[in-house]
Amino acid sequence: MATAGHKNPERSLTEKLNTVGFRFTPQRQQVYDVILQKRDHPTAEEVFIRAKRHMPDISHATVYNCLDALVKCGLVRQVQLQRGASRYCPNMEEHCHYYCDSCGRVFDVQLQKDSTSMPRPKGFHVDHYDIAAHGRCAACSAKPID
Amino acid sequence: MATAGHKNPERSLTEKLNTVGFRFTPQRQQVYDVILQKRDHPTAEEVFIRAKRHMPDISHATVYNCLDALVKCGLVRQVQLQRGASRYCPNMEEHCHYYCDSCGRVFDVQLQKDSTSMPRPKGFHVDHYDIAAHGRCAACSAKPID
DNA sequence: GTCAAGATTTAGAATTATTCTAAATCCAAA
DNA sequence: TTTGGATTTAGAATAATTCTAAATCTTGAC
């Protein structure tokens, strides 16, 4: 069944995990599947509940471990939108999260490199933008990676 | 001593609080002072410790209350950079937070409207940008404010 | 194949961050 | 002055995450 050009998402997960020295595990697959299935920016708790439906023995700690592994190998983004739980997002393209402070819904909007204005979800009223760059400062870039 | 053109930060705090129906209190003043004094994006816990030095009876709950009041009246921003505690920032101009994932330091960079490229702290190596818009979605805009 | 080392998972405890509660205090307006 | 609502307080409660130690699972060396 090893047909060329056949989509093999499991192989890609394994490869991505391997690039940062992690092993493939069924739990990591399950957590990744959950995040891919319903792209509503779930919290770790929501991922846990959904994963548990197919894998009843999965534990809380494992979900955190899997999410961290997926974030570290570049398959998932961790997003901090409000006080409280982090959310997780499998969209790795450059995009902006429109967050409704009233109902908590999140709308993804792809960024357009060549456009000067930011598109926004129809009817969304923006209060302010939060822009953060993640990386390593000059001092830490000089040190070995911990 | 009511000289025209004299800086009166306390008056501005009172006015700002009043615009959203909050009262001026010494605790709110103290918390705001702490945030203005050392602009290192402290967490609520750090604000609590610093405020306690000058106002030993201030409580944890009050610090959270004061921070929320300052955020609601537009004097302070709440920023979420990692999993865990929120941080607070008195810089209300459009700016970007460069966050070092290794040591946790935060560098403010003002945004330049007319420039196409983003300036960055010397030597900072960016891994990725997080962009979030806060506001109200179409459905919630139609409802009365809660 | 077999074994040892190290990675991963698990349940549950521990910690951290935040919110809630109820009583006390303060303040503004009638 | 009194009264109602806003605010503060200590401490309890809850939520989110991390830690711990034992069990299990790979992987690679033999």
mmCIF file of C-alpha atoms (C1' of nucleotides) in Angstrom:
data_model
loop_
_atom_site.group_PDB
_atom_site.id
_atom_site.type_symbol
_atom_site.label_atom_id
_atom_site.label_comp_id
_atom_site.label_asym_id
_atom_site.label_seq_id
_atom_site.Cartn_x
_atom_site.Cartn_y
_atom_site.Cartn_z
ATOM 1 C CA MET A 1 0.000 0.000 0.000
ATOM 2 C CA ALA A 2 3.029 2.300 -0.208
ATOM 3 C CA THR A 3 1.770 4.321 -3.153
ATOM 4 C CA ALA A 4 3.745 7.367 -4.203
ATOM 5 C CA GLY A 5 1.870 10.671 -3.905
ATOM 6 C CA HIS A 6 -0.411 9.147 -1.299
ATOM 7 C CA LYS A 7 -1.196 11.519 1.542
ATOM 8 C CA ASN A 8 0.312 10.255 4.750
ATOM 9 C CA PRO A 9 -0.334 12.627 7.615
ATOM 10 C CA GLU A 10 0.976 10.132 10.175
ATOM 11 C CA ARG A 11 4.341 10.018 8.452
ATOM 12 C CA SER A 12 4.527 13.799 8.482
ATOM 13 C CA LEU A 13 3.742 13.879 12.216
ATOM 14 C CA THR A 14 6.467 11.311 12.880
ATOM 15 C CA GLU A 15 8.980 13.240 10.809
ATOM 16 C CA LYS A 16 8.158 16.527 12.489
ATOM 17 C CA LEU A 17 8.435 14.973 15.930
ATOM 18 C CA ASN A 18 11.767 13.391 15.009
ATOM 19 C CA THR A 19 13.257 16.715 13.923
ATOM 20 C CA VAL A 20 13.234 17.812 17.554
ATOM 21 C CA GLY A 21 14.083 14.422 19.025
ATOM 22 C CA PHE A 22 10.566 13.332 20.018
ATOM 23 C CA ARG A 23 9.064 9.917 19.371
ATOM 24 C CA PHE A 24 5.823 9.193 17.611
ATOM 25 C CA THR A 25 3.175 7.961 20.075
ATOM 26 C CA PRO A 26 -0.524 7.161 19.650
ATOM 27 C CA GLN A 27 -1.325 9.838 22.242
ATOM 28 C CA ARG A 28 0.484 12.529 20.268
ATOM 29 C CA GLN A 29 -1.353 11.381 17.142
ATOM 30 C CA GLN A 30 -4.683 11.509 18.981
ATOM 31 C CA VAL A 31 -4.080 15.000 20.379
ATOM 32 C CA TYR A 32 -2.995 16.264 16.976
ATOM 33 C CA ASP A 33 -6.096 14.708 15.369
ATOM 34 C CA VAL A 34 -8.352 16.446 17.875
ATOM 35 C CA ILE A 35 -6.777 19.808 17.078
ATOM 36 C CA LEU A 36 -7.037 19.253 13.336
ATOM 37 C CA GLN A 37 -10.635 18.047 13.474
ATOM 38 C CA LYS A 38 -12.388 21.035 15.025
ATOM 39 C CA ARG A 39 -10.401 24.221 14.529
ATOM 40 C CA ASP A 40 -12.113 26.222 17.221
ATOM 41 C CA HIS A 41 -8.980 27.025 19.247
ATOM 42 C CA PRO A 42 -9.702 24.625 22.114
ATOM 43 C CA THR A 43 -8.079 24.867 25.530
ATOM 44 C CA ALA A 44 -5.979 21.992 26.917
ATOM 45 C CA GLU A 45 -9.015 20.933 28.966
ATOM 46 C CA GLU A 46 -11.201 20.809 25.836
ATOM 47 C CA VAL A 47 -8.546 18.828 23.972
ATOM 48 C CA PHE A 48 -8.419 16.428 26.929
ATOM 49 C CA ILE A 49 -12.204 15.897 26.862
ATOM 50 C CA ARG A 50 -12.275 15.311 23.090
ATOM 51 C CA ALA A 51 -9.233 13.018 23.108
ATOM 52 C CA LYS A 52 -10.716 10.981 25.955
ATOM 53 C CA ARG A 53 -13.672 10.002 23.761
ATOM 54 C CA HIS A 54 -11.386 7.919 21.534
ATOM 55 C CA MET A 55 -8.681 7.138 24.061
ATOM 56 C CA PRO A 56 -10.342 6.829 27.461
ATOM 57 C CA ASP A 57 -7.126 6.215 29.403
ATOM 58 C CA ILE A 58 -5.327 9.364 28.263
ATOM 59 C CA SER A 59 -4.368 11.587 31.155
ATOM 60 C CA HIS A 60 -4.278 15.298 31.738
ATOM 61 C CA ALA A 61 -0.502 15.385 32.028
ATOM 62 C CA THR A 62 -0.144 13.544 28.742
ATOM 63 C CA VAL A 63 -2.322 16.066 26.939
ATOM 64 C CA TYR A 64 -0.059 18.856 28.194
ATOM 65 C CA ASN A 65 3.005 16.842 27.220
ATOM 66 C CA CYS A 66 1.600 16.162 23.728
ATOM 67 C CA LEU A 67 0.576 19.775 23.195
ATOM 68 C CA ASP A 68 4.041 20.953 24.205
ATOM 69 C CA ALA A 69 5.632 18.420 21.850
ATOM 70 C CA LEU A 70 3.406 19.547 18.966
ATOM 71 C CA VAL A 71 4.204 23.193 19.675
ATOM 72 C CA LYS A 72 7.945 22.484 19.869
ATOM 73 C CA CYS A 73 8.007 20.597 16.577
ATOM 74 C CA GLY A 74 6.089 23.338 14.782
ATOM 75 C CA LEU A 75 2.748 21.650 14.094
ATOM 76 C CA VAL A 76 0.610 23.626 16.525
ATOM 77 C CA ARG A 77 0.568 27.146 17.937
ATOM 78 C CA GLN A 78 -0.171 27.997 21.515
ATOM 79 C CA VAL A 79 -2.210 31.194 21.726
ATOM 80 C CA GLN A 80 -2.824 33.389 24.749
ATOM 81 C CA LEU A 81 -5.868 35.541 24.251
ATOM 82 C CA GLN A 82 -7.142 36.274 27.730
ATOM 83 C CA ARG A 83 -6.427 35.588 31.363
ATOM 84 C CA GLY A 84 -6.830 31.870 31.968
ATOM 85 C CA ALA A 85 -6.298 28.849 29.778
ATOM 86 C CA SER A 86 -4.088 28.770 26.698
ATOM 87 C CA ARG A 87 -5.664 27.776 23.407
ATOM 88 C CA TYR A 88 -4.227 25.680 20.588
ATOM 89 C CA CYS A 89 -4.331 26.249 16.855
ATOM 90 C CA PRO A 90 -3.063 24.059 13.977
ATOM 91 C CA ASN A 91 -2.945 26.947 11.481
ATOM 92 C CA MET A 92 0.781 27.576 11.081
ATOM 93 C CA GLU A 93 0.449 30.217 8.366
ATOM 94 C CA GLU A 94 0.832 33.892 9.259
ATOM 95 C CA HIS A 95 -2.556 34.892 10.514
ATOM 96 C CA CYS A 96 -4.307 37.095 13.022
ATOM 97 C CA HIS A 97 -6.711 35.992 15.748
ATOM 98 C CA TYR A 98 -9.798 38.173 16.053
ATOM 99 C CA TYR A 99 -10.976 37.528 19.575
ATOM 100 C CA CYS A 100 -14.398 38.558 20.823
ATOM 101 C CA ASP A 101 -13.937 39.728 24.422
ATOM 102 C CA SER A 102 -17.677 39.334 24.908
ATOM 103 C CA CYS A 103 -18.359 35.740 23.810
ATOM 104 C CA GLY A 104 -14.819 34.381 23.518
ATOM 105 C CA ARG A 105 -15.092 33.239 19.907
ATOM 106 C CA VAL A 106 -11.935 33.336 17.788
ATOM 107 C CA PHE A 107 -11.846 34.139 14.072
ATOM 108 C CA ASP A 108 -8.744 33.398 11.991
ATOM 109 C CA VAL A 109 -7.777 35.898 9.317
ATOM 110 C CA GLN A 110 -4.863 35.182 6.987
ATOM 111 C CA LEU A 111 -2.390 38.022 6.649
ATOM 112 C CA GLN A 112 -1.801 39.367 3.189
ATOM 113 C CA LYS A 113 1.806 40.322 2.655
ATOM 114 C CA ASP A 114 1.139 42.867 -0.084
ATOM 115 C CA SER A 115 -1.959 44.498 1.350
ATOM 116 C CA THR A 116 -1.651 47.629 3.508
ATOM 117 C CA SER A 117 -4.968 47.212 5.301
ATOM 118 C CA MET A 118 -5.929 44.323 7.532
ATOM 119 C CA PRO A 119 -9.072 42.452 6.491
ATOM 120 C CA ARG A 120 -11.406 41.645 9.353
ATOM 121 C CA PRO A 121 -14.419 39.398 10.020
ATOM 122 C CA LYS A 122 -17.653 41.038 8.829
ATOM 123 C CA GLY A 123 -19.165 43.206 11.559
ATOM 124 C CA PHE A 124 -16.260 42.757 13.998
ATOM 125 C CA HIS A 125 -15.542 45.923 15.971
ATOM 126 C CA VAL A 126 -11.849 46.116 16.924
ATOM 127 C CA ASP A 127 -10.929 47.690 20.241
ATOM 128 C CA HIS A 128 -7.168 47.192 20.010
ATOM 129 C CA TYR A 129 -4.474 44.999 18.518
ATOM 130 C CA ASP A 130 -1.939 43.008 20.513
ATOM 131 C CA ILE A 131 1.278 42.263 18.683
ATOM 132 C CA ALA A 132 3.979 40.087 20.186
ATOM 133 C CA ALA A 133 7.196 38.735 18.734
ATOM 134 C CA HIS A 134 8.543 35.530 20.254
ATOM 135 C CA GLY A 135 12.149 34.496 20.046
ATOM 136 C CA ARG A 136 15.456 34.951 21.850
ATOM 137 C CA CYS A 137 17.020 38.207 22.992
ATOM 138 C CA ALA A 138 20.621 39.113 22.151
ATOM 139 C CA ALA A 139 21.978 37.831 25.473
ATOM 140 C CA CYS A 140 20.160 34.495 25.236
ATOM 141 C CA SER A 141 21.051 34.030 21.555
ATOM 142 C CA ALA A 142 24.705 34.032 22.634
ATOM 143 C CA LYS A 143 24.144 31.287 25.205
ATOM 144 C CA PRO A 144 23.715 27.586 24.334
ATOM 145 C CA ILE A 145 20.088 26.486 24.000
ATOM 146 C CA ASP A 146 18.701 25.200 27.317
ATOM 147 C CA MET B 1 -1.200 76.029 43.789
ATOM 148 C CA ALA B 2 -3.682 75.491 40.948
ATOM 149 C CA THR B 3 -1.327 76.599 38.209
ATOM 150 C CA ALA B 4 -2.409 76.219 34.626
ATOM 151 C CA GLY B 5 -0.276 73.817 32.613
ATOM 152 C CA HIS B 6 0.874 72.057 35.776
ATOM 153 C CA LYS B 7 1.130 68.295 35.394
ATOM 154 C CA ASN B 8 -1.439 66.582 37.575
ATOM 155 C CA PRO B 9 -1.292 62.846 37.127
ATOM 156 C CA GLU B 10 -3.671 62.171 40.023
ATOM 157 C CA ARG B 11 -6.363 64.304 38.414
ATOM 158 C CA SER B 12 -5.968 62.398 35.158
ATOM 159 C CA LEU B 13 -6.290 59.080 36.990
ATOM 160 C CA THR B 14 -9.489 60.275 38.697
ATOM 161 C CA GLU B 15 -10.946 61.505 35.428
ATOM 162 C CA LYS B 16 -10.104 58.305 33.603
ATOM 163 C CA LEU B 17 -11.631 56.200 36.377
ATOM 164 C CA ASN B 18 -14.759 58.361 36.361
ATOM 165 C CA THR B 19 -15.309 57.911 32.633
ATOM 166 C CA VAL B 20 -16.157 54.275 33.290
ATOM 167 C CA GLY B 21 -17.967 54.850 36.596
ATOM 168 C CA PHE B 22 -15.125 53.932 38.962
ATOM 169 C CA ARG B 23 -14.071 55.933 42.023
ATOM 170 C CA PHE B 24 -10.615 57.217 42.787
ATOM 171 C CA THR B 25 -9.037 55.254 45.648
ATOM 172 C CA PRO B 26 -5.566 55.348 47.208
ATOM 173 C CA GLN B 27 -5.127 51.675 46.290
ATOM 174 C CA ARG B 28 -5.803 52.342 42.609
ATOM 175 C CA GLN B 29 -3.353 55.240 42.744
ATOM 176 C CA GLN B 30 -0.737 53.021 44.370
ATOM 177 C CA VAL B 31 -1.138 50.219 41.854
ATOM 178 C CA TYR B 32 -0.945 52.672 38.973
ATOM 179 C CA ASP B 33 2.185 54.271 40.484
ATOM 180 C CA VAL B 34 3.863 50.869 40.745
ATOM 181 C CA ILE B 35 3.154 50.148 37.084
ATOM 182 C CA LEU B 36 4.421 53.557 35.980
ATOM 183 C CA GLN B 37 7.580 53.389 38.090
ATOM 184 C CA LYS B 38 9.230 50.284 36.737
ATOM 185 C CA ARG B 39 8.048 49.482 33.238
ATOM 186 C CA ASP B 40 9.197 45.897 33.198
ATOM 187 C CA HIS B 41 5.783 44.341 32.530
ATOM 188 C CA PRO B 42 5.234 42.952 36.023
ATOM 189 C CA THR B 43 2.737 40.212 36.836
ATOM 190 C CA ALA B 44 -0.120 40.828 39.285
ATOM 191 C CA GLU B 45 1.960 39.084 41.958
ATOM 192 C CA GLU B 46 4.906 41.404 41.331
ATOM 193 C CA VAL B 47 2.637 44.448 41.427
ATOM 194 C CA PHE B 48 1.249 43.158 44.738
ATOM 195 C CA ILE B 49 4.739 42.809 46.256
ATOM 196 C CA ARG B 50 5.828 46.278 45.121
ATOM 197 C CA ALA B 51 2.590 47.959 46.218
ATOM 198 C CA LYS B 52 2.813 46.293 49.627
ATOM 199 C CA ARG B 53 6.072 48.105 50.346
ATOM 200 C CA HIS B 54 4.248 51.453 50.492
ATOM 201 C CA MET B 55 0.811 50.176 51.495
ATOM 202 C CA PRO B 56 1.333 47.128 53.707
ATOM 203 C CA ASP B 57 -2.383 46.368 54.155
ATOM 204 C CA ILE B 58 -3.219 46.082 50.462
ATOM 205 C CA SER B 59 -4.585 42.671 49.560
ATOM 206 C CA HIS B 60 -4.239 40.368 46.640
ATOM 207 C CA ALA B 61 -7.879 40.739 45.612
ATOM 208 C CA THR B 62 -7.529 44.520 45.634
ATOM 209 C CA VAL B 63 -4.538 44.404 43.322
ATOM 210 C CA TYR B 64 -6.577 42.348 40.848
ATOM 211 C CA ASN B 65 -9.520 44.731 41.248
ATOM 212 C CA CYS B 66 -7.286 47.779 40.707
ATOM 213 C CA LEU B 67 -5.568 46.254 37.683
ATOM 214 C CA ASP B 68 -8.938 45.446 36.134
ATOM 215 C CA ALA B 69 -10.160 48.985 36.797
ATOM 216 C CA LEU B 70 -7.035 50.480 35.216
ATOM 217 C CA VAL B 71 -7.381 48.206 32.186
ATOM 218 C CA LYS B 72 -11.097 49.055 31.802
ATOM 219 C CA CYS B 73 -10.499 52.801 31.954
ATOM 220 C CA GLY B 74 -7.713 52.626 29.377
ATOM 221 C CA LEU B 75 -4.640 53.453 31.460
ATOM 222 C CA VAL B 76 -3.019 50.032 31.453
ATOM 223 C CA ARG B 77 -2.798 47.070 29.089
ATOM 224 C CA GLN B 78 -3.007 43.478 30.139
ATOM 225 C CA VAL B 79 -0.621 41.363 28.100
ATOM 226 C CA GLN B 80 -0.524 37.585 27.736
ATOM 227 C CA LEU B 81 2.847 36.425 26.540
ATOM 228 C CA GLN B 82 3.144 32.886 27.805
ATOM 229 C CA ARG B 83 1.271 30.257 29.746
ATOM 230 C CA GLY B 84 0.813 31.505 33.286
ATOM 231 C CA ALA B 85 0.474 34.939 34.794
ATOM 232 C CA SER B 86 -0.717 38.013 32.890
ATOM 233 C CA ARG B 87 1.573 41.009 32.740
ATOM 234 C CA TYR B 88 0.698 44.705 32.873
ATOM 235 C CA CYS B 89 1.987 47.575 30.783
ATOM 236 C CA PRO B 90 1.271 51.330 31.034
ATOM 237 C CA ASN B 91 2.359 52.036 27.451
ATOM 238 C CA MET B 92 -0.922 52.732 25.650
ATOM 239 C CA GLU B 93 0.633 53.660 22.316
ATOM 240 C CA GLU B 94 0.647 51.166 19.462
ATOM 241 C CA HIS B 95 3.630 48.996 20.141
ATOM 242 C CA CYS B 96 4.920 45.473 19.864
ATOM 243 C CA HIS B 97 6.188 43.277 22.677
ATOM 244 C CA TYR B 98 9.374 41.408 21.865
ATOM 245 C CA TYR B 99 9.352 38.514 24.286
ATOM 246 C CA CYS B 100 12.377 36.359 24.963
ATOM 247 C CA ASP B 101 11.099 32.798 25.395
ATOM 248 C CA SER B 102 14.394 31.913 27.032
ATOM 249 C CA CYS B 103 14.754 34.517 29.822
ATOM 250 C CA GLY B 104 11.276 36.048 29.821
ATOM 251 C CA ARG B 105 12.383 39.644 29.278
ATOM 252 C CA VAL B 106 10.055 41.957 27.367
ATOM 253 C CA PHE B 107 11.189 44.734 25.028
ATOM 254 C CA ASP B 108 8.749 47.403 23.851
ATOM 255 C CA VAL B 109 9.069 48.603 20.277
ATOM 256 C CA GLN B 110 6.879 51.457 19.001
ATOM 257 C CA LEU B 111 5.143 50.733 15.722
ATOM 258 C CA GLN B 112 5.874 53.074 12.870
ATOM 259 C CA LYS B 113 2.804 53.715 10.753
ATOM 260 C CA ASP B 114 4.706 54.636 7.596
ATOM 261 C CA SER B 115 7.467 52.055 7.741
ATOM 262 C CA THR B 116 7.100 48.749 5.949
ATOM 263 C CA SER B 117 9.599 46.872 8.071
ATOM 264 C CA MET B 118 9.317 46.248 11.782
ATOM 265 C CA PRO B 119 12.233 47.528 13.841
ATOM 266 C CA ARG B 120 13.474 45.098 16.463
ATOM 267 C CA PRO B 121 15.715 45.109 19.535
ATOM 268 C CA LYS B 122 19.384 44.752 18.571
ATOM 269 C CA GLY B 123 20.375 41.096 18.362
ATOM 270 C CA PHE B 124 16.860 39.752 18.959
ATOM 271 C CA HIS B 125 16.154 36.626 16.933
ATOM 272 C CA VAL B 126 12.436 36.376 16.072
ATOM 273 C CA ASP B 127 10.877 32.934 15.919
ATOM 274 C CA HIS B 128 7.321 34.030 15.138
ATOM 275 C CA TYR B 129 4.823 36.850 15.565
ATOM 276 C CA ASP B 130 1.526 36.597 17.407
ATOM 277 C CA ILE B 131 -1.101 39.063 16.290
ATOM 278 C CA ALA B 132 -4.449 39.322 18.031
ATOM 279 C CA ALA B 133 -7.288 41.784 17.587
ATOM 280 C CA HIS B 134 -9.552 42.307 20.589
ATOM 281 C CA GLY B 135 -13.071 43.637 20.322
ATOM 282 C CA ARG B 136 -16.624 42.423 19.751
ATOM 283 C CA CYS B 137 -17.858 40.115 17.041
ATOM 284 C CA ALA B 138 -20.845 40.991 14.831
ATOM 285 C CA ALA B 139 -23.322 39.055 16.977
ATOM 286 C CA CYS B 140 -22.103 40.577 20.248
ATOM 287 C CA SER B 141 -21.967 44.091 18.786
ATOM 288 C CA ALA B 142 -25.704 43.807 18.187
ATOM 289 C CA LYS B 143 -26.407 42.876 21.815
ATOM 290 C CA PRO B 144 -26.403 45.393 24.704
ATOM 291 C CA ILE B 145 -23.069 45.576 26.564
ATOM 292 C CA ASP B 146 -22.970 43.172 29.502
ATOM 293 C "C1'" DG C 1 16.030 -12.081 19.837
ATOM 294 C "C1'" DT C 2 17.357 -9.880 24.760
ATOM 295 C "C1'" DC C 3 18.503 -6.389 27.651
ATOM 296 C "C1'" DA C 4 19.483 -1.834 29.444
ATOM 297 C "C1'" DA C 5 18.815 3.116 29.022
ATOM 298 C "C1'" DG C 6 15.985 6.498 28.272
ATOM 299 C "C1'" DA C 7 11.453 8.314 26.692
ATOM 300 C "C1'" DT C 8 6.664 8.378 27.651
ATOM 301 C "C1'" DT C 9 2.436 7.706 30.143
ATOM 302 C "C1'" DT C 10 -0.303 7.586 34.193
ATOM 303 C "C1'" DA C 11 -2.808 9.059 38.600
ATOM 304 C "C1'" DG C 12 -2.742 12.023 41.750
ATOM 305 C "C1'" DA C 13 -0.456 15.551 44.578
ATOM 306 C "C1'" DA C 14 1.358 20.125 44.507
ATOM 307 C "C1'" DT C 15 1.770 24.616 42.904
ATOM 308 C "C1'" DT C 16 0.416 28.830 40.723
ATOM 309 C "C1'" DA C 17 -2.892 32.206 39.172
ATOM 310 C "C1'" DT C 18 -7.171 34.001 39.670
ATOM 311 C "C1'" DT C 19 -11.855 34.549 41.380
ATOM 312 C "C1'" DC C 20 -15.277 34.342 44.904
ATOM 313 C "C1'" DT C 21 -17.387 35.349 49.470
ATOM 314 C "C1'" DA C 22 -18.933 37.736 53.263
ATOM 315 C "C1'" DA C 23 -18.007 41.103 56.546
ATOM 316 C "C1'" DA C 24 -16.094 45.661 57.350
ATOM 317 C "C1'" DT C 25 -15.211 50.225 55.746
ATOM 318 C "C1'" DC C 26 -15.640 54.160 53.025
ATOM 319 C "C1'" DC C 27 -17.923 57.807 50.447
ATOM 320 C "C1'" DA C 28 -21.459 60.501 48.052
ATOM 321 C "C1'" DA C 29 -25.795 62.122 47.794
ATOM 322 C "C1'" DA C 30 -30.375 62.744 49.790
ATOM 323 C "C1'" DT D 1 -26.850 62.237 59.516
ATOM 324 C "C1'" DT D 2 -28.298 58.389 57.300
ATOM 325 C "C1'" DT D 3 -28.304 55.158 53.789
ATOM 326 C "C1'" DG D 4 -27.014 52.621 49.606
ATOM 327 C "C1'" DG D 5 -23.625 51.279 46.830
ATOM 328 C "C1'" DA D 6 -18.666 50.921 45.869
ATOM 329 C "C1'" DT D 7 -14.486 49.240 47.640
ATOM 330 C "C1'" DT D 8 -11.327 46.690 50.535
ATOM 331 C "C1'" DT D 9 -9.945 42.818 53.195
ATOM 332 C "C1'" DA D 10 -8.634 37.902 54.577
ATOM 333 C "C1'" DG D 11 -9.172 33.772 53.422
ATOM 334 C "C1'" DA D 12 -11.582 30.045 50.982
ATOM 335 C "C1'" DA D 13 -12.482 28.171 46.529
ATOM 336 C "C1'" DT D 14 -11.580 27.268 41.850
ATOM 337 C "C1'" DA D 15 -8.962 26.852 37.602
ATOM 338 C "C1'" DA D 16 -4.824 25.954 35.061
ATOM 339 C "C1'" DT D 17 -0.637 23.913 34.987
ATOM 340 C "C1'" DT D 18 3.344 21.410 36.626
ATOM 341 C "C1'" DC D 19 5.533 17.947 39.314
ATOM 342 C "C1'" DT D 20 6.418 13.206 41.087
ATOM 343 C "C1'" DA D 21 7.247 8.547 41.183
ATOM 344 C "C1'" DA D 22 6.037 4.243 39.484
ATOM 345 C "C1'" DA D 23 4.787 1.574 35.427
ATOM 346 C "C1'" DT D 24 5.220 0.852 30.568
ATOM 347 C "C1'" DC D 25 7.031 1.229 26.185
ATOM 348 C "C1'" DT D 26 10.731 1.813 22.544
ATOM 349 C "C1'" DT D 27 15.155 1.780 20.570
ATOM 350 C "C1'" DG D 28 19.599 0.453 19.843
ATOM 351 C "C1'" DA D 29 23.662 -2.391 21.368
ATOM 352 C "C1'" DC D 30 24.868 -6.807 21.688
#
